[in-house]
mmCIF file of C-alpha atoms in Angstrom:
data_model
loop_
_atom_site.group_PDB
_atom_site.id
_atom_site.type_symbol
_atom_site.label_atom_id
_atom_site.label_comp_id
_atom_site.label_asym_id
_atom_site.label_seq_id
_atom_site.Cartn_x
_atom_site.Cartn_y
_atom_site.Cartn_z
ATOM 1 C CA UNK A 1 -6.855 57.295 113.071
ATOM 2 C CA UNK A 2 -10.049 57.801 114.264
ATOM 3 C CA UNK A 3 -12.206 57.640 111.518
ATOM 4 C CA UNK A 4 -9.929 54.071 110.746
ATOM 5 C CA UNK A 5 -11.286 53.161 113.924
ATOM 6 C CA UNK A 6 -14.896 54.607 113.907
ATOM 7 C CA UNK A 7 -15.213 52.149 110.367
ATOM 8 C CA UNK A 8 -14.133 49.227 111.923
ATOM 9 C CA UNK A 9 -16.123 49.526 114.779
ATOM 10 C CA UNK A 10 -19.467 49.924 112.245
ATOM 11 C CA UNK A 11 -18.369 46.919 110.204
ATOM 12 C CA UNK A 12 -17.819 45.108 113.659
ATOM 13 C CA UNK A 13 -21.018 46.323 114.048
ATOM 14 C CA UNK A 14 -22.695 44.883 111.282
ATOM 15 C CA UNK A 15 -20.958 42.159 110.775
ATOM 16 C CA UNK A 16 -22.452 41.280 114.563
ATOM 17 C CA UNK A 17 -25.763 41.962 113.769
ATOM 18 C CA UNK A 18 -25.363 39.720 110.422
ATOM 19 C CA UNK A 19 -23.785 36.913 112.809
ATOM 20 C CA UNK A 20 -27.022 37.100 114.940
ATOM 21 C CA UNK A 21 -30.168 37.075 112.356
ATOM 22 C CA UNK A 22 -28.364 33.866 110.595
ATOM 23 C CA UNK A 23 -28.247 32.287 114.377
ATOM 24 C CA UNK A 24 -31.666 33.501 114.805
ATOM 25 C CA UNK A 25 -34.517 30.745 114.216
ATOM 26 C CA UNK A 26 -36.607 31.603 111.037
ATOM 27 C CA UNK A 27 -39.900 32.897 111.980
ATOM 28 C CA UNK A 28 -42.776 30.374 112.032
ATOM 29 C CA UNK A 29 -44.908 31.318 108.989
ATOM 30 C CA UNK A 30 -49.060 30.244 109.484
ATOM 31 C CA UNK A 31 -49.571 26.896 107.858
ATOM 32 C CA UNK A 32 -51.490 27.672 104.565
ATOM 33 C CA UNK A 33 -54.658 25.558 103.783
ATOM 34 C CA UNK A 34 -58.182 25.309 102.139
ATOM 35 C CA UNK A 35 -60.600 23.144 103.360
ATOM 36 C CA UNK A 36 -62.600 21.533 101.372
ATOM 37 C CA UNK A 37 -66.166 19.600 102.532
ATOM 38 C CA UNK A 38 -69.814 19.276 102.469
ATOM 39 C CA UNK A 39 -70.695 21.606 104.972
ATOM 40 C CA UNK A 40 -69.410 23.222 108.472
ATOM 41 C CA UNK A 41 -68.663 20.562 110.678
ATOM 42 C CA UNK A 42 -66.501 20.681 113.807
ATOM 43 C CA UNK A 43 -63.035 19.842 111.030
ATOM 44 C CA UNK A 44 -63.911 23.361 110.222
ATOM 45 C CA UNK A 45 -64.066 24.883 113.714
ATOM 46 C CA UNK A 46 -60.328 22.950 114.679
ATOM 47 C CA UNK A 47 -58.707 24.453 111.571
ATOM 48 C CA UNK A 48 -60.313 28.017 111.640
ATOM 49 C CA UNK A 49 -59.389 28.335 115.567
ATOM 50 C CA UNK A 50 -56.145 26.214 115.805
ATOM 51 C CA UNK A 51 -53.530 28.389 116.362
ATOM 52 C CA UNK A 52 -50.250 29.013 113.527
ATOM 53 C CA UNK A 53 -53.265 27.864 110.770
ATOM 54 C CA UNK A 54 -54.420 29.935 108.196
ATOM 55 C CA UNK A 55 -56.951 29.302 106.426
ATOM 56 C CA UNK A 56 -56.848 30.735 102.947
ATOM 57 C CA UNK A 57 -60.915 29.447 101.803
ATOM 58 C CA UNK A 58 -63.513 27.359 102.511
ATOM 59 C CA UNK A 59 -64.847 25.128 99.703
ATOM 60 C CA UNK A 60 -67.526 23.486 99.002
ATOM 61 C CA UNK A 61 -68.730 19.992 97.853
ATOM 62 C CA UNK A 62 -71.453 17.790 97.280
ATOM 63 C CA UNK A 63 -71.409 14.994 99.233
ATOM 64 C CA UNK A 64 -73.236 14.269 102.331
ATOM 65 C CA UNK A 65 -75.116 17.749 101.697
ATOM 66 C CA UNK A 66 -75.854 19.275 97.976
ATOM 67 C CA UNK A 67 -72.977 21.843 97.213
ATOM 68 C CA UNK A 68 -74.958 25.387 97.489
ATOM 69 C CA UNK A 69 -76.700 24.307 100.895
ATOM 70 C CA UNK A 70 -73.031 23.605 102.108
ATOM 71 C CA UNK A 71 -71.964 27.111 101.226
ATOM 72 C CA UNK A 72 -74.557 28.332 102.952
ATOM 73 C CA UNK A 73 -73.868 26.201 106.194
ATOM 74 C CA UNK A 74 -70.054 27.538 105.620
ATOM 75 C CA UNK A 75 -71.174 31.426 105.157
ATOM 76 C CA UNK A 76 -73.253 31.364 108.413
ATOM 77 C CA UNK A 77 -71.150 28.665 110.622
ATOM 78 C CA UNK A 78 -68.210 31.833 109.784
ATOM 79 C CA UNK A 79 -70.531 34.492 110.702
ATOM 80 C CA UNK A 80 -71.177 32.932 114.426
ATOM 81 C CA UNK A 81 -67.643 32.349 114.493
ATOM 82 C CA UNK A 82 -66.885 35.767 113.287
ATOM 83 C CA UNK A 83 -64.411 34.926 110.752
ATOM 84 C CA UNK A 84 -65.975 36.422 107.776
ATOM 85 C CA UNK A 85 -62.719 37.500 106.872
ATOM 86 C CA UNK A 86 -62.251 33.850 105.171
ATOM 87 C CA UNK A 87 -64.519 33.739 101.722
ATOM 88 C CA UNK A 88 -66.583 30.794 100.805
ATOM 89 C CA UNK A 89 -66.418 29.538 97.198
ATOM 90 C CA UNK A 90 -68.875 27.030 95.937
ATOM 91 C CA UNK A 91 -67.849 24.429 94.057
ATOM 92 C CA UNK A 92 -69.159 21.471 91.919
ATOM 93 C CA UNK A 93 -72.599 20.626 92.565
ATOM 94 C CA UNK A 94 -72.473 16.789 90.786
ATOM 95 C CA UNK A 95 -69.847 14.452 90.738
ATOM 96 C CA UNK A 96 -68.230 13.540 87.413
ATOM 97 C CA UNK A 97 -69.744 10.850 86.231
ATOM 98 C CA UNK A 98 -72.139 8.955 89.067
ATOM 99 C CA UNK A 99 -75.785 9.993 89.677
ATOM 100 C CA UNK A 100 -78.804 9.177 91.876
ATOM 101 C CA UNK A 101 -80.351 7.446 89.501
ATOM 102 C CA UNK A 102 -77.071 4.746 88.788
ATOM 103 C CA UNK A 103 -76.537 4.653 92.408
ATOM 104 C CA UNK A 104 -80.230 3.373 92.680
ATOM 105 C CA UNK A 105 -79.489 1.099 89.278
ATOM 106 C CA UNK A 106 -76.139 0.055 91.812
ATOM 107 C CA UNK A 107 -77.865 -0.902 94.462
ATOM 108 C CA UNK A 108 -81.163 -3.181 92.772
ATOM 109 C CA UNK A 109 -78.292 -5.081 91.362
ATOM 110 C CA UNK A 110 -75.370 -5.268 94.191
ATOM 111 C CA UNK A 111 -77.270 -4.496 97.657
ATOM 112 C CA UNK A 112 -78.082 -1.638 99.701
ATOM 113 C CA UNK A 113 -75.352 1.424 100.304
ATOM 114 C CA UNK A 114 -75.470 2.119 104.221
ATOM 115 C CA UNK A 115 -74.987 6.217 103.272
ATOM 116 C CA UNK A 116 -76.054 8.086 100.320
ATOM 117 C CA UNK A 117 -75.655 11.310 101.374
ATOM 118 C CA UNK A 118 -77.465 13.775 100.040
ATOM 119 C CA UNK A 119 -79.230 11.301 97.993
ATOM 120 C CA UNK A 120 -80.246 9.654 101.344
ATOM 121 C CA UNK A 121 -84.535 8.648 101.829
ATOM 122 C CA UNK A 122 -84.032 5.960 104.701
ATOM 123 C CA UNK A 123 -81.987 3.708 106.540
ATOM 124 C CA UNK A 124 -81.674 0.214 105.203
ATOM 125 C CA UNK A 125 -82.791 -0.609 108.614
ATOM 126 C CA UNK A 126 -83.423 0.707 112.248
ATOM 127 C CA UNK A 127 -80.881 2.967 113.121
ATOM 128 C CA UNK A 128 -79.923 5.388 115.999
ATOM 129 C CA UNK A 129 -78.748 8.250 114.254
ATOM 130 C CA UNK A 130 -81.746 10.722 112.697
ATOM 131 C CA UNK A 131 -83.215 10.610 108.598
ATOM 132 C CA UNK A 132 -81.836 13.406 107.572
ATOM 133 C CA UNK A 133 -84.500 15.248 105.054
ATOM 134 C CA UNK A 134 -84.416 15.008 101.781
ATOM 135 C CA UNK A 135 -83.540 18.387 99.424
ATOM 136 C CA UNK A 136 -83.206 19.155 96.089
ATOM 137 C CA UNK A 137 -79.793 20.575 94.698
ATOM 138 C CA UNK A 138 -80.891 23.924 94.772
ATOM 139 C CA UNK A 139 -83.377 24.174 98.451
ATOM 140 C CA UNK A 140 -81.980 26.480 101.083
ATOM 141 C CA UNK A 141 -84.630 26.191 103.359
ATOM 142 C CA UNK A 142 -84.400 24.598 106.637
ATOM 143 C CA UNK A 143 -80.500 25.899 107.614
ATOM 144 C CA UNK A 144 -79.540 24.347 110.802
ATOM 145 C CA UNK A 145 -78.364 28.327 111.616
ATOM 146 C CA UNK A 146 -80.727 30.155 109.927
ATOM 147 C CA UNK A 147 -79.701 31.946 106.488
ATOM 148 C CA UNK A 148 -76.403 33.901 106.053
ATOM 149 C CA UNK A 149 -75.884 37.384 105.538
ATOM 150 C CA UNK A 150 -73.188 37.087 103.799
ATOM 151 C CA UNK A 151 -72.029 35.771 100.039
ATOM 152 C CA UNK A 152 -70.246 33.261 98.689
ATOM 153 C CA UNK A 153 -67.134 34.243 96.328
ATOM 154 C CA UNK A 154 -68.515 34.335 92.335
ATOM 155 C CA UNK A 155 -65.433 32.282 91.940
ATOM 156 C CA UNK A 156 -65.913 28.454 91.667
ATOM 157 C CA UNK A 157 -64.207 26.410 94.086
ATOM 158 C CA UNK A 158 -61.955 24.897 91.308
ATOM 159 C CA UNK A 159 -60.724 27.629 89.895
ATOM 160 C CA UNK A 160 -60.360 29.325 93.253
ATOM 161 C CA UNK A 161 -58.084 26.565 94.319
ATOM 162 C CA UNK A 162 -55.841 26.890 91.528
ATOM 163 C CA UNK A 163 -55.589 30.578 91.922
ATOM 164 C CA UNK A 164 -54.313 29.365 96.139
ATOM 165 C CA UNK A 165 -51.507 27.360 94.689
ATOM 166 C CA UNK A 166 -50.211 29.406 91.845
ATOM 167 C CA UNK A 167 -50.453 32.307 94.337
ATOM 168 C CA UNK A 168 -48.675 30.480 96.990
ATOM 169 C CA UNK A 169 -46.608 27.698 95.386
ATOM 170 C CA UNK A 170 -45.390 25.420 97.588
ATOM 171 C CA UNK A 171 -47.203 26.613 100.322
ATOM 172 C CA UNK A 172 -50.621 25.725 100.155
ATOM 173 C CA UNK A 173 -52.163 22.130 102.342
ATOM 174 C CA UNK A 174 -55.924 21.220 100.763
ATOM 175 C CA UNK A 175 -57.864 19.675 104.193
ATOM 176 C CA UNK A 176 -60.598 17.216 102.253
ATOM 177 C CA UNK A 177 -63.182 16.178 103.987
ATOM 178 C CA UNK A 178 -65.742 15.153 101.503
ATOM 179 C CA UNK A 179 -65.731 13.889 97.858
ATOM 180 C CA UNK A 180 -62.922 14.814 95.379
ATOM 181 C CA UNK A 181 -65.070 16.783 92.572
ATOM 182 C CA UNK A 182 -63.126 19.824 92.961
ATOM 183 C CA UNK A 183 -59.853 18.303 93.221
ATOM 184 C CA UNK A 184 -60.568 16.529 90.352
ATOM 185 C CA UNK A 185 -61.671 19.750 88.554
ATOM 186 C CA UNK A 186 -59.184 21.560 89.591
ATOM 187 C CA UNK A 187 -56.375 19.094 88.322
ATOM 188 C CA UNK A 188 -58.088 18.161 84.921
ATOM 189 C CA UNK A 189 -58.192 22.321 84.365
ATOM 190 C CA UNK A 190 -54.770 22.986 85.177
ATOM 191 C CA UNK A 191 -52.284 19.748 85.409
ATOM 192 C CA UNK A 192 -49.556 22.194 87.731
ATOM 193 C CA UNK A 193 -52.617 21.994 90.204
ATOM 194 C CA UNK A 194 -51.567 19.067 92.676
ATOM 195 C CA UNK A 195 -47.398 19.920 91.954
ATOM 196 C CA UNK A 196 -47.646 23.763 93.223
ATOM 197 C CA UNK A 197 -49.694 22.380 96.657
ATOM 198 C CA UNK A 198 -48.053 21.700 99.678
ATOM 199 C CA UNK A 199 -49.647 18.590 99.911
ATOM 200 C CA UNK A 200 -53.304 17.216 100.635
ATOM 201 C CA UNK A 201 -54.907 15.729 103.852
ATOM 202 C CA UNK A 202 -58.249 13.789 102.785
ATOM 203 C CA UNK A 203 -60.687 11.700 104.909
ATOM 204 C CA UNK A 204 -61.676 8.725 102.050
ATOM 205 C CA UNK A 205 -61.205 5.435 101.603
ATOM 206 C CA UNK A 206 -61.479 1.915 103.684
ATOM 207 C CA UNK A 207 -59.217 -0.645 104.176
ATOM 208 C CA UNK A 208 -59.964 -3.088 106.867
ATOM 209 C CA UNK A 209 -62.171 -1.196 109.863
ATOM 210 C CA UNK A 210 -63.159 -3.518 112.689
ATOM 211 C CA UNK A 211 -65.445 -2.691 115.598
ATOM 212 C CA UNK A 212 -63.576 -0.875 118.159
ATOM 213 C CA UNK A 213 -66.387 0.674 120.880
ATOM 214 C CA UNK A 214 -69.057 -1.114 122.020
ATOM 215 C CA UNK A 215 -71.769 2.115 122.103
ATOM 216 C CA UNK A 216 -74.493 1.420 120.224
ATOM 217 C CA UNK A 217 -74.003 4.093 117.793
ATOM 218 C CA UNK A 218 -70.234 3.017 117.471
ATOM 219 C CA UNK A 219 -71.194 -0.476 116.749
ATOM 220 C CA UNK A 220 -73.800 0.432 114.062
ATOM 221 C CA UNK A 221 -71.658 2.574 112.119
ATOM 222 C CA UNK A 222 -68.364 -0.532 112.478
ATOM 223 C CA UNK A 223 -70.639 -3.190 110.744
ATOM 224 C CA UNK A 224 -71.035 -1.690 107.845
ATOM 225 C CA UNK A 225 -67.151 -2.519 106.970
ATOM 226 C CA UNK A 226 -67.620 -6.297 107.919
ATOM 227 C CA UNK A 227 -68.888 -7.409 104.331
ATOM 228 C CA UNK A 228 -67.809 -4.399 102.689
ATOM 229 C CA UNK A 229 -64.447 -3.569 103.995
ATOM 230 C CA UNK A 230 -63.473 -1.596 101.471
ATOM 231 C CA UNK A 231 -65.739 0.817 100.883
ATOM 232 C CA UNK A 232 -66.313 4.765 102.060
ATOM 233 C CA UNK A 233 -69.142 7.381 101.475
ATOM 234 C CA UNK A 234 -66.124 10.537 100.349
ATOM 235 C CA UNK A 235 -65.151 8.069 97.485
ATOM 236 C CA UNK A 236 -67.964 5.980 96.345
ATOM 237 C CA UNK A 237 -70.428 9.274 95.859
ATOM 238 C CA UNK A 238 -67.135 10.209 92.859
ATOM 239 C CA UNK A 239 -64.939 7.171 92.540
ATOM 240 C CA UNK A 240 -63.822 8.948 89.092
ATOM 241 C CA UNK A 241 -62.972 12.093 90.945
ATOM 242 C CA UNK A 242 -61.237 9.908 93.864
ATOM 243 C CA UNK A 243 -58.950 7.841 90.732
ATOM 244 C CA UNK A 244 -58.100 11.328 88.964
ATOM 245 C CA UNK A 245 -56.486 12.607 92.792
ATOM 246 C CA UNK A 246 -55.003 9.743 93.608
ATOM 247 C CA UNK A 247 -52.532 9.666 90.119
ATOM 248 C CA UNK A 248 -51.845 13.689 90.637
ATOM 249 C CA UNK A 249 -48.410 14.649 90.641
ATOM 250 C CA UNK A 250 -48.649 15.925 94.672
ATOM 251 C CA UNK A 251 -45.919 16.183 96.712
ATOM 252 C CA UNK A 252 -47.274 14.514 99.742
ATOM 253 C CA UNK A 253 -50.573 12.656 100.237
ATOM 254 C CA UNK A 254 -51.895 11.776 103.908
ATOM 255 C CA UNK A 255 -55.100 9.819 103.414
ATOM 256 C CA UNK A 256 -57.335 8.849 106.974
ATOM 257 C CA UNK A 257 -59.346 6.320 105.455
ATOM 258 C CA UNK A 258 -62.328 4.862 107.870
ATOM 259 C CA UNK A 259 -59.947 2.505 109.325
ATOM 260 C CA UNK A 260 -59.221 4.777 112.947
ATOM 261 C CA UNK A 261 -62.530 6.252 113.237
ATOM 262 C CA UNK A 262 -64.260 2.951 114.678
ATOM 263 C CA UNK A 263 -62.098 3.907 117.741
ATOM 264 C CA UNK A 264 -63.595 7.263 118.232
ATOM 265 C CA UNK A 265 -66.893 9.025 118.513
ATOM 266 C CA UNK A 266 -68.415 12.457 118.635
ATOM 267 C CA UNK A 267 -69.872 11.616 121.758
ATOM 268 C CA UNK A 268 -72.207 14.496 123.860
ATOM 269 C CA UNK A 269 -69.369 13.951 126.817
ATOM 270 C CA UNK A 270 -67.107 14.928 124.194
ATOM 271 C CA UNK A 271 -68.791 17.925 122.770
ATOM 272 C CA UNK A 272 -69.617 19.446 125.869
ATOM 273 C CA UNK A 273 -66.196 19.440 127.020
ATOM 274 C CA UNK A 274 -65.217 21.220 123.968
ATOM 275 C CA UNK A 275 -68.270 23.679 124.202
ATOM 276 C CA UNK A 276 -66.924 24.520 127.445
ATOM 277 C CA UNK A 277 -63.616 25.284 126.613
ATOM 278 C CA UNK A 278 -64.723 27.481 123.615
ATOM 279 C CA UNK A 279 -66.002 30.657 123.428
ATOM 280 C CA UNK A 280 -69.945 31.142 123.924
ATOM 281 C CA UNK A 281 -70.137 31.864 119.577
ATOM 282 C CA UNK A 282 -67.777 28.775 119.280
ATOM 283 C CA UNK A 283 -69.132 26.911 121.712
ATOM 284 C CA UNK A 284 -72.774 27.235 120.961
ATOM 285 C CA UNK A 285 -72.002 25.943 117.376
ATOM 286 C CA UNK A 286 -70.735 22.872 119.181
ATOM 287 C CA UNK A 287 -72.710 21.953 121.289
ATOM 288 C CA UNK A 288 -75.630 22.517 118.596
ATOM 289 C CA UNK A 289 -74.013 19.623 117.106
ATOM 290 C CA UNK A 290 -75.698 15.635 116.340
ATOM 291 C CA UNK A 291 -73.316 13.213 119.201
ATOM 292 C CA UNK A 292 -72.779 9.542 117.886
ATOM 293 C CA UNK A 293 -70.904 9.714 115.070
ATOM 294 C CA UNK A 294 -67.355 9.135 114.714
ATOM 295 C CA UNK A 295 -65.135 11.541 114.175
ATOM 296 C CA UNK A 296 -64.346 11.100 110.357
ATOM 297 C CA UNK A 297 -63.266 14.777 109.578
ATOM 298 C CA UNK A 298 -62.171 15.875 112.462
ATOM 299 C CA UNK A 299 -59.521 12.782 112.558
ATOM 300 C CA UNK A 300 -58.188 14.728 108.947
ATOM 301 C CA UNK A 301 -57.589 18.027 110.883
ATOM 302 C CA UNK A 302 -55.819 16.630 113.442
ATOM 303 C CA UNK A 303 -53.648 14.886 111.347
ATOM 304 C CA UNK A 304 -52.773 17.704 109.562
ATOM 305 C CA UNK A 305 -52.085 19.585 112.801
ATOM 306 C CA UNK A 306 -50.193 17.529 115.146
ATOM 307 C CA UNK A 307 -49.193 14.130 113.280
ATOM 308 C CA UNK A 308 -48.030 12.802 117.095
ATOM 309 C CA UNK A 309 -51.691 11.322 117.400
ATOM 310 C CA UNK A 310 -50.797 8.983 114.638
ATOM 311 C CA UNK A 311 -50.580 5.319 116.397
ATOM 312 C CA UNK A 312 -50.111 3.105 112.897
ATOM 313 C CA UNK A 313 -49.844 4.430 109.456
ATOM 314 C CA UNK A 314 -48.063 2.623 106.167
ATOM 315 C CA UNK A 315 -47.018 3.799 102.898
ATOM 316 C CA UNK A 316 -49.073 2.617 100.130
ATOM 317 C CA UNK A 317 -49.744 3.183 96.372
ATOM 318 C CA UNK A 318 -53.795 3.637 96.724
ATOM 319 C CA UNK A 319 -56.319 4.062 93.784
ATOM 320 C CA UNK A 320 -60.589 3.969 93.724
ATOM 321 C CA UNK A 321 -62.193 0.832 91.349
ATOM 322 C CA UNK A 322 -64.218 3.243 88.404
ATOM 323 C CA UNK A 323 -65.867 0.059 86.874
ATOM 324 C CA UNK A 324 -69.381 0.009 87.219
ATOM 325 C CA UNK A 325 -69.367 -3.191 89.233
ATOM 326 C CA UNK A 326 -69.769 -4.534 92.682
ATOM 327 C CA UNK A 327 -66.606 -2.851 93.473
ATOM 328 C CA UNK A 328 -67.306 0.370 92.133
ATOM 329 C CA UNK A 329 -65.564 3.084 94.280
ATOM 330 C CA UNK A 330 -63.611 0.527 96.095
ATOM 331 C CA UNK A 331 -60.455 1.106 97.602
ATOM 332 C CA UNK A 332 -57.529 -0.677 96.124
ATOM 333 C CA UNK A 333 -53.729 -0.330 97.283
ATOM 334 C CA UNK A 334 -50.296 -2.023 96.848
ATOM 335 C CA UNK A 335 -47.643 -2.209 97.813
ATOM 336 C CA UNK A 336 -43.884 -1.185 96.295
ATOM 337 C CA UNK A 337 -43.142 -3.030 93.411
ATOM 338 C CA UNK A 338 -46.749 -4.076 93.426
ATOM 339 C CA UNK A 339 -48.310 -1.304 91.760
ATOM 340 C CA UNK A 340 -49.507 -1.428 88.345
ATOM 341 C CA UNK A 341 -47.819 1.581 87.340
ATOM 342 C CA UNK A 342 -50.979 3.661 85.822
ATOM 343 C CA UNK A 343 -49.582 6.774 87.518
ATOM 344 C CA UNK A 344 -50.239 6.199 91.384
ATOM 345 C CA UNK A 345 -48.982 8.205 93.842
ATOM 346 C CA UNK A 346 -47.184 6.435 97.258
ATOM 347 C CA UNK A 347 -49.441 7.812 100.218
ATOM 348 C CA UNK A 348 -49.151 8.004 104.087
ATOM 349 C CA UNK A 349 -52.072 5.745 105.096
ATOM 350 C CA UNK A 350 -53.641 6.252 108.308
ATOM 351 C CA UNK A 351 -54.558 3.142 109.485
ATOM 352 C CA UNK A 352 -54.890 4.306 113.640
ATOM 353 C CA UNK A 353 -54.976 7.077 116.196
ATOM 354 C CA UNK A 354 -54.598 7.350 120.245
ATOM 355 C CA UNK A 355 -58.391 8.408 121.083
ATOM 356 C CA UNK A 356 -57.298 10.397 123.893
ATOM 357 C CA UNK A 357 -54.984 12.745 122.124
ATOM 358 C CA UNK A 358 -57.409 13.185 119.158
ATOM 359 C CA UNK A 359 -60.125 14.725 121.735
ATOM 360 C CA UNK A 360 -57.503 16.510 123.855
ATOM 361 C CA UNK A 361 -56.501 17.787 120.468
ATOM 362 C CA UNK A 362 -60.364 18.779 119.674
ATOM 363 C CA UNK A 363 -60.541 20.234 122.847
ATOM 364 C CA UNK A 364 -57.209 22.394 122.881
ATOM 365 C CA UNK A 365 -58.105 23.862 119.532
ATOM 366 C CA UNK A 366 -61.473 24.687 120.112
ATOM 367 C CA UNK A 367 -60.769 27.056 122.812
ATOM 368 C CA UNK A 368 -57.209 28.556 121.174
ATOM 369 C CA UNK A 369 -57.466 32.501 121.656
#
């Protein structure tokens, strides 16, 4: 009798202890994610800081910077940060198909691009915001943080990507905050590539940006979009790159075009907050940082980390125009039932943001132990 009794006590026992683990809430697993940009920029500092993230890689691009001077930014801007723990791969160093010298061909016969990137001489005219110098591909010299000790990965960013998502199917969010090369690499090397990620977050693309701020800085940047409302820097540098992504078979696409940014800026009240909050290594970074800009990139990460600042948003069918025309790299979008059906893929547009939550956001982050 009491050995009957001594059993069903144990499988009252475990049966309890079943009974509580299925109640229990599943343990929050670390958001998976590679970002993927021109450089080390403050997108980078949210998502390597913010807390429940992990970040599996940094990438890099060319775009506004050549693609080995942004590794090197990314290998050093981890050192200060001390997060040399995350590996830096390098990735494509021209887009697909555009060059400097068609871009110049572009512009003698349709007008004068605002940004080139790292194809950038001058200003078209006058501007606030500094001439950034001029490098080749290949010139290291000059890093805003001095040269890293560290390496980059022998593993190019493409191939490192698709390596993240077979590894982690399912699992894995790419954070794009420059042009698409690798994406577009990545995808044309393995077509499972988009379908095993998560999803992908990507500043690109215009739609209809109107002057928001009246700063000086704010206002220069907003009039570029008022006879060109359609165009963006990510996605004109590789429209081809832009049109492969945007008909990949991924689960979820979020894009922040340049609509919400004329509402924000990377202004030096701003950045001092957040150097404040941060950690002297952190916060020494930011405050190292050019104000005036908007907050292109950093309006991606937040996205990606607390949708709540999201203020307007639709779903569209979006594309990029690859004719070599006045439209080249332009955005183009549709509606349901409007689409012509060449493979799109329906994406959460961004089209607005509460200022005041991105930059509490920034600020919350930033100083996350």
């Amino acid at each position: 009798m009491n050995s009957r009794h001594s059993l069903i006590r144990a499988v009252s026992s475990l049966l309890l202890a079943a009974a509580v683990l299925v109640a229990a809430p599943a343990r929050a697993q670390a958001e998976k994610i590679i970002i993927d940009d021109e450089g080390f920029s403050l997108m980078h500092m949210m998502l390597l800081n913010a807390p429940g993230v992990e970040v599996l890689g940094v990438t890099s691009v060319s775009g506004n910077l050549w693609s080995p001077r942004g590794a090197a930014m990314q290998l050093r801007g981890l050192e200060v940060m001390g997060r040399t723990d995350v590996p830096v791969a390098q990735g494509a160093v021209y887009p697909l198909v555009n060059t400097e010298k068609a871009t110049e061909r572009w512009e003698a016969l349709y007008g004068k691009l605002t940004w080139k990137g790292a194809w950038m001489k001058q200003w078209a005219e006058p501007t606030q915001q500094s001439t950034p110098p001029y490098y080749g591909p290949n010139d290291l010299t000059n890093l805003p943080w001095g040269a890293p000790t560290t390496k980059a990965s022998p593993e190019m960013a493409a191939l490192f990507m698709i390596r993240m998502v077979h590894q982690y199917p399912g699992q894995v969010t790419i954070v794009e905050g420059g042009p698409m090369t690798n994406l577009a690499l990545a995808q044309r090397l393995d077509p499972e590539f988009a379908g095993l990620a998560k999803g992908l977050v990507y500043m690109g693309g215009s739609f209809n940006p109107h002057r928001v701020l009246d700063d000086r800085s704010a206002v220069e940047f907003a009039r570029e979009f008022a006879n060109s409302p359609r165009r963006e820097f990510n996605i004109r540098f590789d429209p081809e790159a832009a049109s492969i992504v945007s008909r990949a078979p991924w689960k979820k696409i979020t894009v922040v075009p340049a609509d919400p940014s004329t509402a924000t800026q990377l202004s030096r009240k701003l950045l001092d907050r957040a150097a404040k909050a941060a950690s002297p290594a952190l916060g020494k970074l930011i405050a190292g940082l050019e104000p005036g800009f908007p907050l292109w990139d950093e309006i991606a990460a937040a996205v990606f980390l607390d949708p709540a600042i999201v203020t307007e948003k639709e779903d569209l069918y979006v594309d990029y125009d690859t004719q070599f025309s006045a439209a080249y790299g332009d955005t183009l979008s549709w509606r349901e039932h409007y689409q012509p059906g060449l493979g799109e893929v329906k994406a959460t547009v961004v089209l607005s943001v509460d200022p005041r939550k991105l930059e509490d956001l920034i600020v919350r982050v930033v100083s996350a132990k």
